[in-house]
Coordinates of C-alpha atoms in Angstrom, one line a residue:
Chain A
M1 CA -26.4 -14.4 1.4
Y2 CA -28.9 -16.7 -0.1
L3 CA -29.7 -16.1 -4.0
G4 CA -30.9 -18.2 -6.7
R5 CA -28.4 -19.7 -9.4
L6 CA -29.2 -17.0 -11.9
P7 CA -28.5 -14.0 -9.5
R8 CA -25.5 -15.6 -8.6
A9 CA -24.2 -16.1 -12.1
L10 CA -25.1 -12.6 -12.8
F11 CA -23.0 -11.3 -10.1
A12 CA -20.2 -13.6 -11.1
F13 CA -20.4 -12.3 -14.4
A14 CA -20.5 -8.6 -13.2
V15 CA -16.9 -9.6 -11.2
L16 CA -15.7 -11.0 -14.6
V17 CA -16.3 -7.8 -16.6
G18 CA -15.0 -5.4 -13.8
L19 CA -11.8 -7.5 -13.7
A20 CA -11.7 -7.5 -17.8
F21 CA -12.3 -3.7 -17.5
I22 CA -9.3 -3.4 -15.0
Y23 CA -6.8 -5.4 -16.7
V24 CA -7.3 -5.3 -20.7
P25 CA -6.1 -1.6 -20.8
L26 CA -3.0 -2.7 -18.7
G27 CA -2.5 -5.9 -20.9
V28 CA -2.7 -3.5 -23.8
V29 CA 0.2 -1.5 -22.7
I30 CA 2.2 -4.4 -22.3
V31 CA 1.6 -5.8 -25.5
N32 CA 1.9 -2.5 -27.3
S33 CA 5.6 -2.2 -25.8
F34 CA 6.5 -5.0 -28.2
N35 CA 4.7 -3.5 -31.2
A36 CA 7.7 -2.7 -33.8
S37 CA 5.8 0.1 -35.4
K38 CA 7.2 3.5 -34.5
V39 CA 4.1 5.4 -34.7
F40 CA 1.0 4.0 -32.8
S41 CA -1.1 1.3 -34.8
W42 CA -3.3 -1.1 -33.4
P43 CA -3.3 -4.3 -33.9
P44 CA 0.6 -4.5 -34.1
T45 CA 1.7 -6.4 -37.1
Q46 CA 5.2 -7.0 -36.2
F47 CA 7.2 -7.4 -32.5
T48 CA 10.5 -6.2 -31.2
T49 CA 12.2 -5.9 -28.0
H50 CA 14.0 -2.9 -29.3
W51 CA 11.8 -0.4 -27.1
W52 CA 12.8 -2.2 -23.9
S53 CA 16.5 -2.1 -24.5
A54 CA 16.2 1.5 -25.8
A55 CA 14.3 2.8 -22.6
L56 CA 16.5 0.8 -20.3
T57 CA 19.6 2.7 -21.8
N58 CA 18.1 6.0 -22.1
D59 CA 20.1 8.7 -20.3
G60 CA 16.8 10.8 -19.2
V61 CA 15.1 7.7 -18.1
R62 CA 18.0 6.7 -16.0
A63 CA 18.4 10.2 -14.6
A64 CA 14.6 10.6 -13.8
L65 CA 14.7 7.2 -12.1
L66 CA 17.5 8.0 -9.9
T67 CA 15.5 11.2 -9.0
S68 CA 12.4 9.4 -8.2
V69 CA 14.3 6.9 -6.1
R70 CA 15.7 9.6 -4.0
A71 CA 12.9 11.5 -3.5
G72 CA 10.9 8.4 -2.7
L73 CA 13.3 7.1 0.1
G74 CA 13.6 10.7 1.6
A75 CA 9.9 11.1 1.7
T76 CA 9.3 7.5 3.1
L77 CA 11.9 8.1 6.0
I78 CA 10.0 11.0 7.1
A79 CA 6.6 9.4 7.0
V80 CA 7.6 6.5 8.7
V81 CA 9.0 8.2 11.8
L82 CA 6.0 10.8 11.9
G83 CA 3.3 8.5 10.7
T84 CA 4.4 5.9 13.2
A85 CA 4.6 8.4 16.3
L86 CA 1.0 9.9 15.1
S87 CA -0.7 6.7 14.9
F88 CA 0.5 5.7 18.5
A89 CA -0.9 9.1 19.8
L90 CA -4.2 8.8 18.2
V91 CA -4.8 5.1 18.6
R92 CA -3.6 4.7 22.2
Y93 CA -4.4 8.0 23.7
E94 CA -7.7 9.7 24.5
F95 CA -7.2 13.6 24.2
F96 CA -9.0 16.9 23.5
G97 CA -9.3 17.3 19.7
R98 CA -8.5 13.9 18.6
T99 CA -11.2 13.6 16.1
S100 CA -10.1 17.0 14.7
V101 CA -6.3 15.9 14.4
N102 CA -7.8 12.7 12.7
F103 CA -9.4 15.0 10.4
L104 CA -6.2 17.3 9.5
V105 CA -4.3 14.0 9.0
V106 CA -6.4 12.6 6.3
L107 CA -6.8 16.1 4.7
P108 CA -3.7 15.7 2.4
I109 CA -5.2 12.5 0.7
S110 CA -8.7 13.9 0.8
L111 CA -8.2 17.2 -1.0
P112 CA -7.3 17.0 -4.6
G113 CA -3.3 16.9 -5.2
I114 CA -3.6 20.1 -7.1
V115 CA -4.7 22.0 -3.9
T116 CA -1.9 20.3 -1.9
G117 CA 0.6 21.2 -4.8
I118 CA -0.4 24.9 -5.3
A119 CA -0.5 25.6 -1.5
L120 CA 3.1 24.1 -0.9
N121 CA 4.3 26.1 -4.3
T122 CA 2.7 29.2 -2.4
S123 CA 4.5 28.8 0.9
F124 CA 7.7 27.6 -0.7
T125 CA 7.9 30.6 -3.2
T126 CA 6.8 33.1 -0.6
L127 CA 8.5 32.1 2.4
L128 CA 11.7 29.8 1.4
Q129 CA 12.8 31.7 -1.9
P130 CA 13.2 35.1 0.1
L131 CA 15.7 33.0 2.2
G132 CA 17.6 31.6 -0.5
I133 CA 16.1 28.2 -0.7
S134 CA 14.9 27.7 -4.2
L135 CA 12.6 24.8 -5.2
G136 CA 14.6 21.6 -5.9
L137 CA 14.7 18.0 -4.8
F138 CA 14.6 19.1 -1.2
T139 CA 10.9 20.6 -1.7
V140 CA 9.7 17.6 -3.5
V141 CA 10.9 15.3 -0.5
L142 CA 8.4 17.8 1.9
G143 CA 5.7 17.7 -0.4
H144 CA 5.7 13.8 -0.8
A145 CA 6.2 13.3 2.9
T146 CA 3.0 15.3 3.6
F147 CA 0.9 12.8 2.0
C148 CA 3.2 9.8 2.6
I149 CA 2.7 10.1 6.4
V150 CA -1.0 9.4 6.2
V151 CA -0.3 5.8 4.4
V152 CA 1.9 4.9 7.1
F153 CA -0.4 6.2 9.7
N154 CA -3.3 4.3 8.2
N155 CA -1.4 0.9 8.3
V156 CA 0.1 1.3 11.7
S157 CA -3.0 2.4 12.9
A158 CA -5.2 -0.6 11.8
R159 CA -2.2 -3.0 13.4
L160 CA -2.2 -1.1 16.5
R161 CA -6.2 -1.2 17.0
R162 CA -5.7 -5.0 16.1
T163 CA -3.2 -5.7 18.7
G164 CA -4.6 -4.0 21.9
T165 CA -2.3 -3.0 24.9
S166 CA -2.3 -6.1 27.0
L167 CA 1.0 -7.6 25.9
D168 CA 2.8 -4.2 26.6
E169 CA 1.0 -4.0 30.0
A170 CA 2.4 -7.5 30.8
S171 CA 5.6 -6.2 29.8
A172 CA 5.5 -3.3 32.0
D173 CA 4.4 -5.4 34.7
L174 CA 7.3 -7.7 34.6
G175 CA 9.8 -4.6 35.1
A176 CA 10.6 -3.7 31.5
S177 CA 11.4 -0.1 30.9
L178 CA 9.8 1.9 28.6
W179 CA 12.2 1.6 25.8
Q180 CA 12.6 -2.3 26.5
T181 CA 9.1 -2.7 26.1
F182 CA 8.9 -0.8 22.8
R183 CA 12.0 -2.5 21.4
Y184 CA 11.0 -6.0 22.4
V185 CA 7.3 -6.2 22.6
T186 CA 5.6 -3.6 20.7
L187 CA 8.0 -3.0 17.6
P188 CA 8.0 -6.8 16.5
Q189 CA 4.2 -6.7 16.6
L190 CA 4.1 -3.7 14.4
R191 CA 7.2 -4.5 12.5
S192 CA 5.6 -5.8 9.1
S193 CA 3.0 -3.0 9.1
I194 CA 5.3 -0.3 9.2
V195 CA 7.3 -2.2 6.3
A196 CA 4.0 -2.5 4.5
G197 CA 3.4 1.3 5.0
A198 CA 6.8 2.3 4.2
L199 CA 6.5 0.2 0.8
L200 CA 3.1 1.5 0.0
A201 CA 4.4 5.2 0.8
F202 CA 7.6 5.0 -1.5
A203 CA 5.1 3.4 -4.2
L204 CA 2.9 6.6 -3.6
S205 CA 5.7 9.2 -4.0
F206 CA 7.3 7.2 -6.8
D207 CA 4.0 7.5 -8.7
E208 CA 3.2 11.2 -7.9
I209 CA 3.1 13.6 -10.5
V210 CA 0.9 16.8 -9.5
V211 CA 2.3 17.5 -6.2
T212 CA 6.0 17.1 -7.7
T213 CA 4.9 19.3 -10.6
F214 CA 4.3 22.2 -8.1
T215 CA 7.3 21.6 -5.9
A216 CA 9.9 20.6 -8.0
G217 CA 12.7 23.1 -9.1
P218 CA 14.1 23.5 -12.7
G219 CA 16.2 20.4 -13.4
V220 CA 14.6 18.2 -10.9
Q221 CA 12.6 15.6 -13.1
T222 CA 11.2 12.4 -11.7
L223 CA 10.1 9.6 -13.8
P224 CA 6.4 10.5 -13.7
Q225 CA 7.4 14.0 -15.0
W226 CA 9.9 12.5 -17.8
I227 CA 6.8 10.2 -18.9
F228 CA 4.5 13.3 -19.1
N229 CA 7.1 15.6 -20.5
N230 CA 7.4 12.8 -23.4
L231 CA 4.1 11.6 -24.0
F232 CA 3.4 14.0 -26.7
R233 CA 6.6 14.0 -28.4
P234 CA 5.8 11.8 -31.6
N235 CA 9.2 10.4 -31.8
Q236 CA 9.3 9.1 -28.0
G237 CA 6.1 7.2 -28.2
P238 CA 7.3 3.7 -28.2
I239 CA 9.9 4.4 -25.4
V240 CA 7.3 6.0 -23.3
N241 CA 5.1 2.9 -23.8
A242 CA 8.1 0.6 -23.0
V243 CA 8.7 2.6 -19.5
A244 CA 5.0 2.3 -18.7
A245 CA 5.1 -1.3 -19.2
L246 CA 8.1 -1.7 -17.3
L247 CA 6.7 0.6 -14.3
L248 CA 3.7 -1.9 -14.5
L249 CA 6.0 -4.9 -14.0
V250 CA 8.3 -3.2 -11.2
F251 CA 5.1 -2.1 -9.4
V252 CA 3.9 -5.7 -8.8
A253 CA 6.5 -6.6 -6.2
P254 CA 6.6 -4.1 -3.7
V255 CA 2.9 -3.7 -3.6
W256 CA 2.3 -7.7 -3.6
L257 CA 4.7 -7.7 -0.9
A258 CA 2.9 -5.0 1.4
E259 CA -0.5 -6.8 0.8
R260 CA 1.0 -9.9 2.1
L261 CA 2.5 -7.9 5.2
S262 CA -0.7 -6.3 6.3
G263 CA -3.4 -8.4 4.6
A264 CA -4.8 -9.2 8.0
D265 CA -5.0 -5.7 9.2
R266 CA -6.9 -4.7 5.9
T267 CA -9.7 -7.4 6.6
A268 CA -9.9 -6.5 10.0
S269 CA -10.3 -2.8 9.3
A270 CA -11.3 -0.7 6.2
G271 CA -8.0 0.9 5.3
R272 CA -7.4 2.9 1.8
M273 CA -3.9 1.5 1.6
Chain B
M1 CA -8.0 3.5 24.8
S2 CA -5.7 4.7 27.4
T3 CA -2.6 2.8 28.3
D4 CA -1.8 5.0 31.4
V5 CA -0.8 1.9 33.6
A6 CA 1.3 2.4 36.8
L7 CA 4.7 1.2 36.2
R8 CA 7.5 -0.2 38.4
P9 CA 10.5 1.9 38.1
S10 CA 12.9 0.1 36.0
P11 CA 15.5 -2.2 38.2
T12 CA 18.3 -1.1 36.2
G13 CA 18.3 2.6 37.1
G14 CA 20.8 5.3 36.6
G15 CA 22.0 7.4 33.4
R16 CA 20.0 10.2 31.8
S17 CA 18.1 8.1 29.4
H18 CA 17.0 6.2 32.2
A19 CA 15.4 9.0 34.1
L20 CA 13.8 10.2 30.9
S21 CA 12.5 6.8 30.4
R22 CA 11.2 6.6 34.1
Y23 CA 9.5 10.0 33.7
L24 CA 7.8 9.1 30.4
A25 CA 6.6 5.7 31.8
T26 CA 4.8 7.7 34.7
H27 CA 3.3 10.5 32.8
A28 CA 1.0 9.6 29.8
R29 CA 0.6 13.3 29.0
A30 CA 4.4 13.6 28.6
R31 CA 4.3 10.5 26.4
L32 CA 1.5 11.9 24.5
A33 CA 3.2 15.2 23.9
A34 CA 6.3 13.4 22.8
L35 CA 4.4 11.6 20.1
L36 CA 2.2 14.0 18.9
S37 CA 4.4 17.1 18.8
L38 CA 6.5 16.4 15.7
P39 CA 4.1 15.1 13.5
L40 CA 1.5 17.6 14.4
A41 CA 3.7 20.3 14.0
W42 CA 4.5 19.2 10.5
V43 CA 1.1 18.8 9.4
L44 CA 0.1 22.3 10.8
V45 CA 2.7 24.0 9.8
L46 CA 4.0 22.7 6.4
Y47 CA 0.2 21.6 5.4
I48 CA -2.5 23.6 7.1
G49 CA 0.0 26.7 7.0
S50 CA 0.5 26.3 3.4
L51 CA -3.3 26.1 2.8
A52 CA -3.7 29.3 4.8
L53 CA -1.2 31.1 3.1
M54 CA -2.3 30.1 -0.3
I55 CA -6.1 31.3 0.7
V56 CA -4.2 34.5 1.6
A57 CA -2.4 34.6 -1.7
A58 CA -5.7 34.6 -3.5
F59 CA -6.4 37.9 -2.4
W60 CA -3.4 39.1 -3.9
S61 CA -2.5 40.3 -7.5
V62 CA -0.1 40.4 -10.1
D63 CA 1.6 43.5 -11.3
S64 CA 0.6 43.5 -15.1
F65 CA 3.7 45.6 -15.7
T66 CA 6.7 43.7 -13.7
G67 CA 4.7 40.4 -13.4
N68 CA 5.6 40.4 -9.6
V69 CA 3.1 39.4 -6.9
V70 CA 1.6 42.5 -5.4
H71 CA 0.8 41.8 -1.5
S72 CA -2.2 43.9 -1.0
F73 CA -5.7 42.9 -0.4
T74 CA -8.1 42.8 -3.5
W75 CA -11.4 40.8 -4.6
A76 CA -10.4 40.9 -8.2
N77 CA -9.7 37.3 -8.6
F78 CA -12.7 36.1 -7.2
Q79 CA -14.7 39.0 -9.1
T80 CA -13.3 37.6 -12.6
L81 CA -14.1 33.9 -11.4
V82 CA -17.6 34.7 -10.7
T83 CA -18.5 36.8 -13.1
Q84 CA -16.7 35.4 -16.4
P85 CA -19.2 32.5 -17.6
V86 CA -16.2 30.5 -19.0
Y87 CA -15.1 30.0 -15.4
R88 CA -18.8 29.0 -14.2
D89 CA -19.2 26.7 -17.4
V90 CA -15.8 24.8 -16.5
A91 CA -16.5 24.5 -12.8
L92 CA -20.0 23.1 -13.6
R93 CA -18.5 20.5 -16.1
S94 CA -15.9 19.4 -13.7
L95 CA -18.7 18.9 -11.1
G96 CA -20.6 17.1 -13.5
I97 CA -17.5 14.7 -14.5
A98 CA -16.9 14.2 -10.6
I99 CA -20.4 13.2 -10.1
A100 CA -20.6 11.0 -13.1
V101 CA -17.2 9.2 -11.9
T102 CA -18.7 8.6 -8.5
V103 CA -21.9 7.0 -9.8
I104 CA -20.1 4.9 -12.3
D105 CA -17.5 3.8 -9.8
G106 CA -20.4 2.9 -7.2
L107 CA -22.4 1.0 -9.7
L108 CA -19.1 -1.0 -10.8
A109 CA -18.0 -1.5 -7.2
L110 CA -21.3 -2.7 -5.5
P111 CA -21.7 -6.0 -7.6
I112 CA -17.8 -6.8 -7.1
A113 CA -17.8 -6.1 -3.5
I114 CA -21.1 -7.8 -2.7
Y115 CA -19.8 -10.9 -4.7
A116 CA -16.5 -11.1 -2.9
A117 CA -17.7 -10.2 0.5
K118 CA -21.0 -12.3 0.7
I119 CA -21.9 -14.6 -2.3
T120 CA -18.7 -16.6 -3.0
P121 CA -18.3 -19.4 -0.4
S122 CA -14.6 -19.5 -1.2
P123 CA -12.2 -17.5 0.8
R124 CA -9.7 -18.1 -2.0
V125 CA -11.9 -16.4 -4.6
R126 CA -12.7 -13.6 -2.0
Y127 CA -8.9 -13.1 -1.5
A128 CA -8.1 -13.2 -5.2
I129 CA -10.8 -10.8 -6.1
V130 CA -9.5 -8.3 -3.3
I131 CA -6.1 -8.6 -4.5
L132 CA -6.7 -8.4 -8.2
T133 CA -9.2 -5.3 -7.8
T134 CA -6.8 -3.5 -5.4
M135 CA -3.6 -4.2 -6.9
P136 CA -3.9 -2.0 -10.0
L137 CA -4.2 1.1 -7.8
W138 CA -0.4 0.9 -7.7
A139 CA 0.1 0.4 -11.3
G140 CA 1.0 4.1 -12.0
Y141 CA -1.1 6.9 -12.8
L142 CA 0.3 7.8 -15.8
V143 CA 0.8 4.2 -17.1
K144 CA -3.2 4.2 -16.6
A145 CA -3.4 7.3 -18.4
Y146 CA -1.4 6.4 -21.4
A147 CA -3.4 3.0 -21.6
W148 CA -6.6 4.7 -21.8
R149 CA -5.1 6.8 -24.6
I150 CA -4.2 3.7 -26.7
M151 CA -7.6 2.4 -25.8
L152 CA -9.5 5.3 -27.0
D153 CA -7.4 6.8 -29.6
T154 CA -8.7 7.1 -33.0
N155 CA -7.8 3.9 -34.7
G156 CA -7.1 2.5 -30.9
V157 CA -7.9 -0.7 -29.5
L158 CA -11.6 0.1 -28.8
D159 CA -12.1 1.3 -32.5
W160 CA -10.5 -2.0 -33.5
V161 CA -12.7 -4.1 -31.4
L162 CA -16.1 -2.0 -32.4
S163 CA -15.0 -2.0 -36.2
P164 CA -16.5 -5.5 -37.1
L165 CA -19.7 -4.1 -35.6
G166 CA -20.0 -1.1 -37.8
L167 CA -19.2 1.0 -34.5
H168 CA -16.3 3.1 -33.4
G169 CA -15.3 4.4 -29.8
P170 CA -16.0 7.7 -28.1
G171 CA -12.5 8.9 -29.1
L172 CA -10.7 11.5 -27.0
G173 CA -12.8 14.0 -25.4
L174 CA -15.4 14.0 -22.5
T175 CA -16.7 10.7 -22.5
A176 CA -13.0 9.4 -22.5
T177 CA -12.2 11.5 -19.5
V178 CA -15.0 10.3 -17.6
L179 CA -14.3 6.6 -18.5
A180 CA -10.5 7.0 -17.8
L181 CA -11.1 8.7 -14.7
S182 CA -13.7 6.0 -13.4
Y183 CA -11.0 3.5 -14.4
L184 CA -8.3 5.3 -12.2
W185 CA -10.3 5.6 -9.2
L186 CA -12.2 2.3 -9.2
P187 CA -10.2 0.5 -6.5
Y188 CA -10.7 3.6 -4.1
M189 CA -14.5 2.6 -4.1
I190 CA -14.0 -1.1 -4.1
M191 CA -11.9 -1.0 -0.9
P192 CA -14.1 0.8 1.6
V193 CA -17.5 -1.0 0.2
Y194 CA -15.9 -4.3 0.4
A195 CA -14.7 -3.6 3.7
A196 CA -18.1 -2.3 5.0
L197 CA -19.9 -5.8 3.6
D198 CA -17.3 -7.9 5.2
R199 CA -17.9 -6.4 8.6
M200 CA -21.7 -6.7 8.4
P201 CA -22.9 -10.0 10.0
N202 CA -24.6 -12.4 7.6
S203 CA -27.2 -13.2 10.1
L204 CA -29.0 -9.8 9.1
V205 CA -29.5 -10.7 5.7
D206 CA -30.7 -14.3 6.9
A207 CA -33.0 -12.6 9.3
S208 CA -34.2 -10.3 6.7
A209 CA -35.0 -13.2 4.6
D210 CA -36.6 -15.3 7.2
L211 CA -39.1 -12.4 7.9
G212 CA -40.0 -12.8 4.4
A213 CA -37.9 -10.1 2.7
G214 CA -37.0 -10.8 -1.3
P215 CA -33.4 -10.2 -2.2
L216 CA -34.0 -6.7 -3.5
R217 CA -35.7 -5.8 -0.5
T218 CA -33.0 -7.0 1.7
M219 CA -30.8 -5.3 -0.4
R220 CA -32.6 -1.9 -0.1
S221 CA -33.6 -1.9 3.6
V222 CA -30.6 -3.9 5.3
V223 CA -27.6 -4.0 3.2
L224 CA -27.6 -0.5 1.7
P225 CA -28.1 1.4 4.8
I226 CA -25.6 -0.6 7.0
I227 CA -22.9 -0.1 4.1
L228 CA -23.8 3.5 3.2
P229 CA -20.5 4.8 5.3
G230 CA -18.1 2.6 3.1
I231 CA -19.9 3.8 0.2
V232 CA -19.7 7.5 1.2
A233 CA -15.9 7.0 2.1
G234 CA -15.4 5.6 -1.6
S235 CA -17.2 8.6 -2.9
I236 CA -15.0 11.2 -1.0
F237 CA -12.0 9.7 -3.1
T238 CA -13.9 9.2 -6.4
F239 CA -15.3 12.8 -6.0
S240 CA -12.4 14.6 -5.0
L241 CA -9.9 12.9 -6.9
S242 CA -11.7 13.6 -10.0
L243 CA -12.4 17.0 -9.2
G244 CA -8.9 18.1 -8.8
D245 CA -7.7 16.1 -12.0
Y246 CA -5.8 18.1 -14.8
I247 CA -3.6 15.6 -16.1
M248 CA -6.0 12.9 -17.2
V249 CA -8.0 15.5 -19.1
K250 CA -4.8 16.4 -21.0
I251 CA -4.3 13.0 -22.3
V252 CA -7.3 11.8 -23.0
G253 CA -9.5 14.7 -23.1
G254 CA -8.8 16.4 -26.2
T255 CA -9.6 20.1 -26.0
T256 CA -11.8 19.5 -23.0
Q257 CA -11.0 21.6 -20.1
M258 CA -11.5 21.0 -16.4
F259 CA -11.2 23.3 -13.3
A260 CA -7.8 22.3 -12.5
N261 CA -6.5 23.0 -15.6
I262 CA -7.3 26.5 -14.9
V263 CA -5.3 26.7 -11.7
Y264 CA -2.3 24.9 -13.5
D265 CA -2.4 27.2 -16.5
N266 CA -2.4 30.2 -14.3
I267 CA 0.7 28.5 -12.4
G268 CA 2.7 27.5 -15.2
V269 CA 2.0 29.7 -18.3
A270 CA 0.5 32.8 -17.1
G271 CA 2.5 32.9 -13.8
N272 CA -0.2 34.4 -12.1
L273 CA 0.2 32.5 -8.6
P274 CA -2.8 34.8 -6.8
F275 CA -5.3 33.7 -9.6
A276 CA -4.4 30.2 -9.5
A277 CA -4.9 30.2 -5.5
A278 CA -8.2 31.8 -6.1
A279 CA -9.3 29.1 -8.3
A280 CA -8.0 26.3 -6.1
T281 CA -10.5 27.6 -3.3
F282 CA -13.4 26.3 -5.4
P283 CA -12.2 22.5 -5.0
I284 CA -11.3 23.0 -1.7
L285 CA -14.7 24.6 -0.5
V286 CA -16.6 21.9 -2.5
V287 CA -14.4 19.0 -1.0
I288 CA -14.6 20.3 2.6
G289 CA -18.3 21.0 2.1
Y290 CA -18.7 17.4 1.0
L291 CA -16.7 16.3 3.8
T292 CA -18.6 18.1 6.5
A293 CA -21.9 17.0 4.7
V294 CA -21.1 13.3 5.2
R295 CA -19.3 13.5 8.5
R296 CA -22.3 12.2 10.3
T297 CA -22.5 9.2 8.3
G298 CA -19.4 7.7 9.9
A299 CA -17.6 8.0 6.4
L300 CA -14.5 9.3 7.8
E301 CA -13.9 6.6 10.3
N302 CA -14.1 4.2 6.9
L303 CA -11.7 5.9 5.1

């Protein structure tokens, strides 16, 4: 787009302001995790790594981390299987009601989390509890999988749209069975998008708090729940801050990897994640 | 885009799995059914079924003596929601917050997306901006909420920055909630707007300039109409996610209440599931109304 020098500079300035808006608060969390003061005070006057070691050895944090990883793995596994199948069905086939199915599928991420949470809570407590199945980690996995499916679906669909069907047809023409075509032709083209979808699904599950709150049974505490429950306790402030800073750094790796794996799809089509 | 191609039977015949494979290879409908049945059943039974049950539960009540849910039809929950002014105030406030967040995110996202997609000549800068603006999406909801608490709390970072100027930050409250929610959902606005701009051919802008339009006129008459589906797609997230939020407002909102707090408090503290379910129909109606209203702009394909 042709623009004069001044408008270009103004746009560049807006980008810098936007990036500062995004990164300054995150930087503050990292800096403040080394703040030696027991109660929050800014600016920090002394620095320590004590809160980091306290956070890493905290039993509550460790137990919550384990619960989060379990829930994330369970939800991701379900999401990969169902999300991939769904994207094949919706991208590669024309059928009556396809747009409606598409609409239904994106509902779990379009409706506020509290709606998903309370809907699942209603059906779990009304239908499962009389059967003797109470809320627990299992119900958290079901809840998380419901919206994780959408993430895998978005990633794999974008790849399917981009790759087209000519290689699959060539494989079939050369006599490969359906399974062989899938295993040796389709899957290798999709693999990185499935991995990216899985990583993002795991990240999304790992971060989820609203749906977790409504589907977790007593005694099940994920890491976000631990943070939320300890956020307002005065003595826990510095440890919560250190956990938050740790999460910031831990999140960078899988998401950066997912971005690398699916970058081409993303620029080829809009995709939320 | 059907892949209903005629396939030769596999040369390595025999075996039940091969029979199944051959059957599926020649029957596209069976293939579709195999792919679609499980995920669709999951979404329909678990999600849509739960939503339906929740709407039914909205018409139940709670026995005030035993605290048990009474499974008989009543309009009482909705009557309370409509007639009590406190609920109307909270509903309007939540709508106002959601609209404010959407407008702020739109205004912040547009220049960033325009610069990345259309102005910078360097693909590296473009890639860097896209990555840098989308990465924080995964930084963790509570981490970001916590960050804004540190930023805005009394004697927090903003107060410290502004104090040499004799000013102070907004503190915790309604402004803080709008600010923090705008921060939280900004990447959801940048991504679809950027994608829409990226798809728009540059020749359209050049043509507009050749025909004598200035940058503002080109923006208004050419660029904005084309990227509107992207903006609307982003607004679905910023609006819907803000409307349903109750955690951010607890962390940075001081005593401010949003509509989702009513839902949450009735499930948790009061143990009144039917009333919570009735309250939850408000965001559902608003969001579904919004989705149907914007459907014709093609925004849903831009999600």
